Tab-separated table of C-alpha atoms in Angstrom:
chain	number	residue	atom	x	y	z
F	146	UNK	CA	4.228	21.189	-10.000
F	147	UNK	CA	5.068	24.484	-11.648
F	148	UNK	CA	7.918	26.441	-13.201
F	149	UNK	CA	8.752	29.080	-10.614
F	150	UNK	CA	10.636	31.736	-12.579
F	151	UNK	CA	11.778	32.973	-15.954
F	152	UNK	CA	10.264	32.801	-19.392
F	153	UNK	CA	7.875	29.959	-18.497
F	154	UNK	CA	7.052	31.178	-14.994
F	155	UNK	CA	3.742	29.867	-13.690
F	156	UNK	CA	3.399	27.083	-16.264
F	157	UNK	CA	2.103	23.941	-14.608
F	158	UNK	CA	3.587	20.554	-15.310
F	159	UNK	CA	1.211	17.678	-14.704
F	160	UNK	CA	2.975	14.358	-14.967
F	161	UNK	CA	0.772	11.299	-15.351
F	162	UNK	CA	0.176	9.283	-12.204
F	163	UNK	CA	2.041	6.253	-13.594
F	164	UNK	CA	5.447	8.010	-13.645
F	165	UNK	CA	7.870	6.536	-11.141
F	166	UNK	CA	9.258	9.782	-9.807
F	167	UNK	CA	9.781	11.743	-6.633
F	168	UNK	CA	9.729	15.309	-7.945
F	169	UNK	CA	11.691	17.970	-6.094
F	170	UNK	CA	9.088	19.919	-4.121
F	171	UNK	CA	8.321	23.498	-5.161
F	172	UNK	CA	9.586	24.752	-1.783
F	173	UNK	CA	12.900	22.920	-2.192
F	174	UNK	CA	13.164	24.033	-5.826
F	175	UNK	CA	12.552	27.660	-4.839
F	176	UNK	CA	15.225	27.399	-2.140
F	177	UNK	CA	17.694	25.853	-4.561
F	178	UNK	CA	17.169	28.475	-7.221
F	179	UNK	CA	17.291	31.309	-4.660
F	180	UNK	CA	20.806	30.087	-3.806
F	181	UNK	CA	21.799	29.759	-7.469
F	182	UNK	CA	20.434	33.220	-8.350
F	183	UNK	CA	23.330	34.716	-6.383
F	184	UNK	CA	26.015	32.376	-7.723
F	185	UNK	CA	25.581	31.856	-11.420
F	186	UNK	CA	24.768	33.724	-14.588
F	187	UNK	CA	22.097	31.498	-16.133
F	188	UNK	CA	22.683	32.833	-19.631
F	189	UNK	CA	26.298	31.622	-19.442
F	190	UNK	CA	25.662	28.292	-17.658
F	191	UNK	CA	25.764	24.853	-19.260
F	192	UNK	CA	23.863	22.218	-17.274
F	193	UNK	CA	23.852	18.452	-16.917
F	194	UNK	CA	20.683	17.136	-15.272
F	195	UNK	CA	21.183	13.501	-14.296
F	196	UNK	CA	18.119	11.375	-13.497
F	197	UNK	CA	15.698	13.813	-15.193
F	198	UNK	CA	12.502	12.399	-13.642
F	199	UNK	CA	9.753	14.808	-14.710
F	200	UNK	CA	12.223	17.253	-16.279
F	201	UNK	CA	11.242	19.921	-13.760
F	202	UNK	CA	14.785	21.010	-12.919
F	203	UNK	CA	15.864	21.235	-16.569
F	204	UNK	CA	12.707	23.169	-17.419
F	205	UNK	CA	13.549	25.632	-14.639
F	206	UNK	CA	17.069	26.126	-16.036
F	207	UNK	CA	15.681	26.555	-19.572
F	208	UNK	CA	13.113	29.059	-18.338
F	209	UNK	CA	15.918	31.112	-16.787
F	210	UNK	CA	17.896	31.221	-20.012
F	211	UNK	CA	20.604	28.547	-19.783
F	212	UNK	CA	21.921	28.054	-23.315
F	213	UNK	CA	22.682	24.313	-23.130
F	214	UNK	CA	21.050	21.690	-20.941
F	215	UNK	CA	21.660	17.966	-21.201
F	216	UNK	CA	19.033	15.835	-19.483
F	217	UNK	CA	19.492	12.116	-18.868
F	218	UNK	CA	16.540	9.831	-18.114
F	219	UNK	CA	16.464	6.046	-18.441
F	220	UNK	CA	12.782	5.304	-17.796
F	221	UNK	CA	10.869	5.332	-21.089
F	222	UNK	CA	7.600	6.722	-19.621
F	223	UNK	CA	9.457	9.564	-17.916
F	224	UNK	CA	11.512	10.231	-21.044
F	225	UNK	CA	8.381	10.386	-23.222
F	226	UNK	CA	6.688	12.773	-20.781
F	227	UNK	CA	9.757	15.039	-20.677
F	228	UNK	CA	10.018	15.132	-24.490
F	229	UNK	CA	6.294	15.939	-24.759
F	230	UNK	CA	6.576	18.789	-22.227
F	231	UNK	CA	9.642	20.229	-23.979
F	232	UNK	CA	7.760	20.142	-27.319
F	233	UNK	CA	4.639	21.771	-25.824
F	234	UNK	CA	6.740	24.629	-24.450
F	235	UNK	CA	8.716	24.869	-27.686
F	236	UNK	CA	12.047	24.626	-25.855
F	237	UNK	CA	15.082	24.070	-28.060
F	238	UNK	CA	17.996	24.184	-25.606
F	239	UNK	CA	17.376	20.902	-23.729
F	240	UNK	CA	19.095	17.849	-25.197
F	241	UNK	CA	17.416	14.719	-23.863
F	242	UNK	CA	19.136	11.353	-23.718
F	243	UNK	CA	17.371	8.113	-22.859
F	244	UNK	CA	20.197	6.195	-21.246
F	245	UNK	CA	21.623	5.039	-17.961
F	246	UNK	CA	23.327	7.907	-16.149
F	247	UNK	CA	26.332	5.837	-15.112
F	248	UNK	CA	26.904	4.585	-18.685
F	249	UNK	CA	26.683	8.186	-19.916
F	250	UNK	CA	29.177	9.352	-17.290
F	251	UNK	CA	31.654	6.610	-18.211
F	252	UNK	CA	31.991	7.939	-21.751
F	253	UNK	CA	31.161	11.632	-21.320
F	254	UNK	CA	33.742	14.022	-22.793
F	255	UNK	CA	31.828	17.233	-22.081
F	256	UNK	CA	32.371	19.597	-19.171
F	257	UNK	CA	29.586	21.552	-17.519
F	258	UNK	CA	29.214	24.674	-15.399
F	259	UNK	CA	26.579	23.015	-13.238
F	260	UNK	CA	25.630	19.399	-12.683
F	261	UNK	CA	22.442	18.451	-10.844
F	262	UNK	CA	21.714	14.886	-9.749
F	263	UNK	CA	18.500	13.663	-8.149
F	264	UNK	CA	18.804	9.879	-8.281
F	265	UNK	CA	16.247	7.541	-6.767
F	266	UNK	CA	16.976	7.696	-3.055
F	267	UNK	CA	17.501	3.922	-2.924
F	268	UNK	CA	19.898	3.855	-5.916
F	269	UNK	CA	23.019	1.924	-4.925
F	270	UNK	CA	25.204	4.311	-6.953
F	271	UNK	CA	24.022	7.484	-5.178
F	272	UNK	CA	26.995	7.707	-2.765
F	273	UNK	CA	29.505	7.305	-5.605
F	274	UNK	CA	28.238	10.213	-7.723
F	275	UNK	CA	30.482	12.958	-6.263
F	276	UNK	CA	33.617	10.866	-6.806
F	277	UNK	CA	32.610	10.003	-10.386
F	278	UNK	CA	31.886	13.650	-11.276
F	279	UNK	CA	35.280	14.804	-10.002
F	280	UNK	CA	37.327	11.811	-11.208
F	281	UNK	CA	35.908	12.256	-14.716
F	282	UNK	CA	36.508	16.049	-14.522
F	283	UNK	CA	32.961	16.759	-15.675
F	284	UNK	CA	32.841	20.232	-14.110
F	285	UNK	CA	34.472	23.324	-15.494
F	286	UNK	CA	36.962	25.023	-13.161
F	287	UNK	CA	34.382	27.115	-11.279
F	288	UNK	CA	31.610	24.542	-11.652
F	289	UNK	CA	29.094	23.392	-9.090
F	290	UNK	CA	27.783	19.877	-8.517
F	291	UNK	CA	24.509	19.601	-6.598
F	292	UNK	CA	23.299	16.255	-5.285
F	293	UNK	CA	19.767	15.794	-3.975
F	294	UNK	CA	19.644	12.953	-1.458
F	295	UNK	CA	17.857	11.592	1.610
F	296	UNK	CA	18.862	12.700	5.101
F	297	UNK	CA	20.583	9.362	5.760
F	298	UNK	CA	23.533	10.502	3.652
F	299	UNK	CA	26.147	13.009	4.748
F	300	UNK	CA	28.816	14.198	2.380
F	301	UNK	CA	30.390	16.747	4.738
F	302	UNK	CA	33.619	14.730	4.833
F	303	UNK	CA	34.022	14.718	1.048
F	304	UNK	CA	37.083	16.747	-0.060
F	305	UNK	CA	34.979	18.740	-2.556
F	306	UNK	CA	32.081	19.398	-0.102
F	307	UNK	CA	30.967	23.026	-0.089
F	308	UNK	CA	27.658	23.158	1.817
F	309	UNK	CA	24.471	21.326	2.708
F	310	UNK	CA	20.897	22.652	2.620
F	311	UNK	CA	17.771	20.977	3.917
F	312	UNK	CA	14.167	21.627	2.856
F	313	UNK	CA	11.980	19.185	4.763
F	314	UNK	CA	12.689	15.746	3.320
F	315	UNK	CA	14.820	17.192	0.523
F	316	UNK	CA	18.556	17.586	1.066
F	317	UNK	CA	20.942	19.306	-1.303
F	318	UNK	CA	24.691	18.967	-0.977
F	319	UNK	CA	26.853	21.340	-2.991
F	320	UNK	CA	30.321	20.380	-4.189
F	321	UNK	CA	32.980	22.537	-5.880
């Protein structure tokens, strides 16, 4: 796994084998960020990264200059690995929280320009995430919510659905 662009371009991230994660593939990550390159100004974008996993997505946003990134990860091994990687790269704009994403969302008072969620594909709360994000008004007025999910889910009927992209086994649905 590597950081594909920005200040930390080319840096490899090698999570230990015992992490329980399903990292977004480099091909899918490249596709995602190619789309975002034409839609957002990274240096003006605040990000919420739910279900941080290895931290790869947050590291990509930090590398591209996002001023504020909030990363949520519940698993202690994953959280420790993310914190270690952030320290090794000397990144100071990622705020990491070791908590349950749904508990965080229930009390969150912040609003973000971009929210990215890559929950475990078998997480029972996965289909409810778009509704929670919009009911809690977590996005700023022109904000984007991106949900990574398995192919078994379709959100095309959601009132805030914008588009769907597929990269092999990785599916991204965009909401506005």
